[in-house]
């Protein structure tokens, strides 16, 4: 299947899911998760109309960057766990970091962005399932509070919202309670009117469950396999 055909089908499904819950499909941004795929596939996705891409490793994207840097208007976000010692490279390469999961990382990103004279949009990643092998701060945790309290002083970071990867379930309905949980967390945080924290972006939903995520309020879905096909083993 071509990327353009896959994309047309995904767009239809996004529109249908939005319609089911009385939302407009225009509210929903589709990110193409291009990790493991080479520059040619990224260029094909760009030609099909995709502009926001997700990568999960700094080093992998560093190798591809030169070959896609001419795609005007294309934006690459980091969506994978970032080690604090790789923040400089991440800030140099990425338009946004959607996986901030500790104050230490936020601090390092802020310092790197200040030095490079950049503003860096970020999302806070929440580990809604509390899974040990997953990154993300636990919901309603001291770790989350710590980031929220520090946000106004992190001048180079623009906090735009929340991101999550729920526990995997074969049946996408299994993810629904977790998506709902993230929506509720956003609602509660918005009610606190925290300074320096915008909560516009709710990044949730992947190939297997983006329709359920949209029904639960997602406005940013991260889709890899359904656009590019199955990934080569890493
Ligand atoms: C790989 C990945 C995705 C996309 O997964 P698919 O199931 O291929 O759509 C989305 N979000 C994150 C954080 C990922 O690492």
Tab-separated table of C-alpha atoms and ligand atoms in Angstrom:
chain	number	residue	atom	x	y	z
A	1	UNK	CA	0.000	0.000	0.000
A	2	UNK	CA	1.268	3.488	-0.792
A	3	UNK	CA	1.625	6.069	1.931
A	4	UNK	CA	-0.851	8.326	0.115
A	5	UNK	CA	-3.508	5.578	0.142
A	6	UNK	CA	-2.846	4.761	3.782
A	7	UNK	CA	-3.087	8.424	4.645
A	8	UNK	CA	-6.399	8.869	2.847
A	9	UNK	CA	-7.841	5.966	4.820
A	10	UNK	CA	-6.514	7.290	8.142
A	11	UNK	CA	-7.932	10.726	7.436
A	12	UNK	CA	-11.328	9.154	6.793
A	13	UNK	CA	-11.138	7.269	10.071
A	14	UNK	CA	-10.072	10.400	11.964
A	15	UNK	CA	-13.015	12.302	10.491
A	16	UNK	CA	-15.456	9.507	11.352
A	17	UNK	CA	-14.187	9.229	14.934
A	18	UNK	CA	-14.416	12.991	15.407
A	19	UNK	CA	-17.919	13.054	13.998
A	20	UNK	CA	-19.107	10.310	16.360
A	21	UNK	CA	-18.410	12.578	19.313
A	22	UNK	CA	-19.415	15.858	17.686
A	23	UNK	CA	-15.915	17.167	17.114
A	24	UNK	CA	-14.391	18.743	14.040
A	25	UNK	CA	-11.627	16.750	12.314
A	26	UNK	CA	-9.732	20.030	11.859
A	27	UNK	CA	-9.005	20.045	15.600
A	28	UNK	CA	-6.922	16.912	15.208
A	29	UNK	CA	-3.288	16.916	14.132
A	30	UNK	CA	-1.852	13.749	12.620
A	31	UNK	CA	1.786	13.079	13.398
A	32	UNK	CA	3.572	10.587	11.131
A	33	UNK	CA	5.845	8.474	13.334
A	34	UNK	CA	8.803	7.898	11.031
A	35	UNK	CA	11.168	6.099	13.432
A	36	UNK	CA	13.117	3.279	11.725
A	37	UNK	CA	12.061	4.528	8.273
A	38	UNK	CA	14.581	6.102	5.923
A	39	UNK	CA	14.562	9.543	4.332
A	40	UNK	CA	12.923	8.264	1.117
A	41	UNK	CA	9.865	7.101	3.033
A	42	UNK	CA	9.757	10.388	4.928
A	43	UNK	CA	9.885	12.271	1.639
A	44	UNK	CA	7.069	10.111	0.306
A	45	UNK	CA	4.994	10.954	3.380
A	46	UNK	CA	5.780	14.635	2.919
A	47	UNK	CA	4.692	14.446	-0.722
A	48	UNK	CA	1.430	12.884	0.467
A	49	UNK	CA	0.848	15.978	2.614
A	50	UNK	CA	2.234	15.059	6.045
A	51	UNK	CA	4.178	17.793	7.856
A	52	UNK	CA	4.636	16.683	11.482
A	53	UNK	CA	6.932	13.725	12.070
A	54	UNK	CA	7.819	11.789	15.213
A	55	UNK	CA	11.160	10.186	15.948
A	56	UNK	CA	12.120	8.310	19.098
A	57	UNK	CA	15.923	8.465	19.061
A	58	UNK	CA	18.284	11.399	18.777
A	59	UNK	CA	21.052	9.397	17.115
A	60	UNK	CA	18.798	7.778	14.565
A	61	UNK	CA	17.331	11.096	13.516
A	62	UNK	CA	20.774	12.736	13.447
A	63	UNK	CA	21.673	10.341	10.624
A	64	UNK	CA	18.549	11.170	8.601
A	65	UNK	CA	18.361	14.881	9.281
A	66	UNK	CA	20.548	16.073	6.384
A	67	UNK	CA	18.442	14.128	3.907
A	68	UNK	CA	15.157	15.734	4.980
A	69	UNK	CA	16.215	19.193	6.127
A	70	UNK	CA	15.125	20.737	2.809
A	71	UNK	CA	11.471	19.724	3.294
A	72	UNK	CA	10.040	23.128	3.948
A	73	UNK	CA	7.447	23.310	6.693
A	74	UNK	CA	8.235	19.800	7.939
A	75	UNK	CA	8.597	19.529	11.720
A	76	UNK	CA	10.298	16.694	13.556
A	77	UNK	CA	9.368	16.030	17.172
A	78	UNK	CA	11.134	13.776	19.616
A	79	UNK	CA	8.594	11.363	21.103
A	80	UNK	CA	10.917	8.870	22.803
A	81	UNK	CA	12.641	8.899	26.160
A	82	UNK	CA	15.567	11.315	26.233
A	83	UNK	CA	18.629	10.892	28.406
A	84	UNK	CA	19.737	14.108	30.054
A	85	UNK	CA	23.176	13.868	28.409
A	86	UNK	CA	21.635	14.047	24.936
A	87	UNK	CA	19.677	17.256	25.391
A	88	UNK	CA	21.993	19.450	23.339
A	89	UNK	CA	21.660	17.238	20.255
A	90	UNK	CA	17.910	16.992	20.771
A	91	UNK	CA	17.458	20.761	20.948
A	92	UNK	CA	19.626	21.242	17.862
A	93	UNK	CA	17.733	18.688	15.798
A	94	UNK	CA	14.124	18.723	16.903
A	95	UNK	CA	11.357	21.304	16.600
A	96	UNK	CA	9.749	20.008	19.809
A	97	UNK	CA	10.201	17.422	22.557
A	98	UNK	CA	6.908	15.650	23.265
A	99	UNK	CA	8.295	13.336	25.946
A	100	UNK	CA	9.454	15.428	28.919
A	101	UNK	CA	9.322	13.077	31.886
A	102	UNK	CA	11.359	14.682	34.669
A	103	UNK	CA	12.322	18.066	36.048
A	104	UNK	CA	15.950	17.178	35.509
A	105	UNK	CA	15.321	16.669	31.796
A	106	UNK	CA	13.227	19.846	31.545
A	107	UNK	CA	16.040	21.763	33.217
A	108	UNK	CA	18.672	20.404	30.862
A	109	UNK	CA	16.504	21.093	27.812
A	110	UNK	CA	15.941	24.624	29.028
A	111	UNK	CA	19.659	25.230	29.474
A	112	UNK	CA	20.458	23.786	26.044
A	113	UNK	CA	17.716	25.859	24.402
A	114	UNK	CA	18.909	29.031	26.133
A	115	UNK	CA	22.440	28.444	24.886
A	116	UNK	CA	21.196	27.860	21.347
A	117	UNK	CA	18.896	30.844	21.626
A	118	UNK	CA	15.854	28.723	20.797
A	119	UNK	CA	12.358	28.358	22.160
A	120	UNK	CA	11.415	24.723	22.526
A	121	UNK	CA	7.793	23.546	22.635
A	122	UNK	CA	7.396	20.564	24.968
A	123	UNK	CA	4.752	18.144	26.210
A	124	UNK	CA	4.821	16.442	29.586
A	125	UNK	CA	4.606	12.671	29.221
A	126	UNK	CA	2.347	10.979	31.747
A	127	UNK	CA	2.656	7.273	32.480
A	128	UNK	CA	-1.066	6.624	32.879
A	129	UNK	CA	-0.700	2.882	33.303
A	130	UNK	CA	2.045	3.133	35.911
A	131	UNK	CA	4.096	0.600	33.955
A	132	UNK	CA	7.653	0.281	35.212
A	133	UNK	CA	9.186	-0.265	31.771
A	134	UNK	CA	7.575	2.896	30.386
A	135	UNK	CA	8.759	6.449	30.718
A	136	UNK	CA	6.532	9.301	31.787
A	137	UNK	CA	5.741	10.810	35.181
A	138	UNK	CA	3.050	9.120	37.242
A	139	UNK	CA	-0.284	10.974	37.333
A	140	UNK	CA	-0.829	13.195	40.413
A	141	UNK	CA	2.743	12.578	41.589
A	142	UNK	CA	5.337	14.771	43.286
A	143	UNK	CA	7.422	14.376	40.099
A	144	UNK	CA	4.631	15.962	38.061
A	145	UNK	CA	4.109	18.755	40.609
A	146	UNK	CA	7.810	19.497	40.530
A	147	UNK	CA	7.716	20.081	36.760
A	148	UNK	CA	4.541	22.174	36.978
A	149	UNK	CA	5.976	24.399	39.691
A	150	UNK	CA	9.253	24.908	37.843
A	151	UNK	CA	7.664	25.619	34.450
A	152	UNK	CA	7.357	29.431	34.689
A	153	UNK	CA	11.090	29.745	35.373
A	154	UNK	CA	12.089	27.552	32.427
A	155	UNK	CA	12.138	30.486	30.044
A	156	UNK	CA	13.148	28.688	26.870
A	157	UNK	CA	10.523	25.952	27.193
A	158	UNK	CA	6.966	26.346	26.012
A	159	UNK	CA	4.761	23.864	27.848
A	160	UNK	CA	1.975	23.013	25.438
A	161	UNK	CA	0.221	20.006	26.860
A	162	UNK	CA	0.326	16.336	27.779
A	163	UNK	CA	1.285	13.111	26.054
A	164	UNK	CA	0.781	9.464	26.950
A	165	UNK	CA	1.360	5.917	25.742
A	166	UNK	CA	-1.175	3.663	27.513
A	167	UNK	CA	-0.546	0.006	28.302
A	168	UNK	CA	-0.850	-2.084	25.157
A	169	UNK	CA	-4.049	-3.996	24.673
A	170	UNK	CA	-5.025	-5.973	21.590
A	171	UNK	CA	-8.506	-4.496	21.771
A	172	UNK	CA	-8.272	-0.694	21.435
A	173	UNK	CA	-11.185	-0.363	23.865
A	174	UNK	CA	-8.725	-1.422	26.568
A	175	UNK	CA	-6.962	1.912	26.158
A	176	UNK	CA	-10.121	3.969	26.622
A	177	UNK	CA	-9.938	4.320	30.441
A	178	UNK	CA	-6.332	5.518	30.129
A	179	UNK	CA	-7.177	8.081	27.473
A	180	UNK	CA	-10.031	9.261	29.662
A	181	UNK	CA	-7.623	9.513	32.581
A	182	UNK	CA	-5.278	11.775	30.627
A	183	UNK	CA	-8.187	13.975	29.560
A	184	UNK	CA	-9.258	14.287	33.194
A	185	UNK	CA	-5.729	15.132	34.297
A	186	UNK	CA	-5.646	17.888	31.728
A	187	UNK	CA	-9.043	19.133	32.906
A	188	UNK	CA	-7.913	19.244	36.536
A	189	UNK	CA	-4.654	21.001	35.707
A	190	UNK	CA	-6.451	23.536	33.504
A	191	UNK	CA	-8.750	24.356	36.419
A	192	UNK	CA	-5.697	25.272	38.500
A	193	UNK	CA	-4.683	27.929	35.968
A	194	UNK	CA	-1.019	27.219	36.466
A	195	UNK	CA	1.321	29.938	35.239
A	196	UNK	CA	3.610	29.021	32.373
A	197	UNK	CA	1.656	25.910	31.413
A	198	UNK	CA	-0.597	25.760	28.362
A	199	UNK	CA	-2.633	22.602	28.029
A	200	UNK	CA	-3.807	22.855	24.455
A	201	UNK	CA	-2.256	19.646	23.214
A	202	UNK	CA	-3.497	16.227	24.250
A	203	UNK	CA	-1.214	13.798	22.423
A	204	UNK	CA	-2.643	10.291	22.584
A	205	UNK	CA	-3.565	7.534	20.176
A	206	UNK	CA	-1.393	5.382	17.894
A	207	UNK	CA	-2.122	3.098	14.914
A	208	UNK	CA	-4.022	0.588	16.993
A	209	UNK	CA	-6.192	2.966	19.006
A	210	UNK	CA	-6.279	6.490	17.556
A	211	UNK	CA	-10.021	6.408	16.970
A	212	UNK	CA	-10.728	5.625	20.623
A	213	UNK	CA	-8.252	8.350	21.612
A	214	UNK	CA	-10.075	10.892	19.443
A	215	UNK	CA	-13.400	9.876	20.982
A	216	UNK	CA	-11.813	10.601	24.362
A	217	UNK	CA	-10.550	14.038	23.392
A	218	UNK	CA	-7.163	13.571	21.736
A	219	UNK	CA	-6.206	16.396	19.385
A	220	UNK	CA	-2.836	14.967	18.376
A	221	UNK	CA	-2.462	11.365	17.227
A	222	UNK	CA	0.898	9.701	16.619
A	223	UNK	CA	0.596	7.126	13.851
A	224	UNK	CA	3.461	5.023	12.497
A	225	UNK	CA	2.519	1.555	11.298
A	226	UNK	CA	-0.803	2.532	9.716
A	227	UNK	CA	1.014	5.122	7.562
A	228	UNK	CA	4.345	3.448	6.780
A	229	UNK	CA	3.569	-0.234	7.254
A	230	UNK	CA	5.250	-2.505	9.782
A	231	UNK	CA	8.624	-1.374	11.031
A	232	UNK	CA	11.802	-3.299	10.318
A	233	UNK	CA	13.129	-4.888	13.522
A	234	UNK	CA	15.488	-2.550	15.311
B	1	LIG	C1	6.309	4.157	17.813
B	1	LIG	C2	5.464	5.146	18.517
B	1	LIG	C3	4.205	5.540	18.018
B	1	LIG	C4	3.582	4.956	16.774
B	1	LIG	O1	3.253	3.614	16.926
B	1	LIG	P1	2.389	2.811	15.825
B	1	LIG	O2	1.745	1.734	16.596
B	1	LIG	O3	3.354	2.302	14.818
B	1	LIG	O4	1.418	3.774	15.242
B	1	LIG	C5	3.508	6.508	18.710
B	1	LIG	N1	3.998	7.061	19.835
B	1	LIG	C6	5.194	6.717	20.342
B	1	LIG	C7	5.667	7.377	21.588
B	1	LIG	C8	5.954	5.750	19.707
B	1	LIG	O5	7.141	5.406	20.229
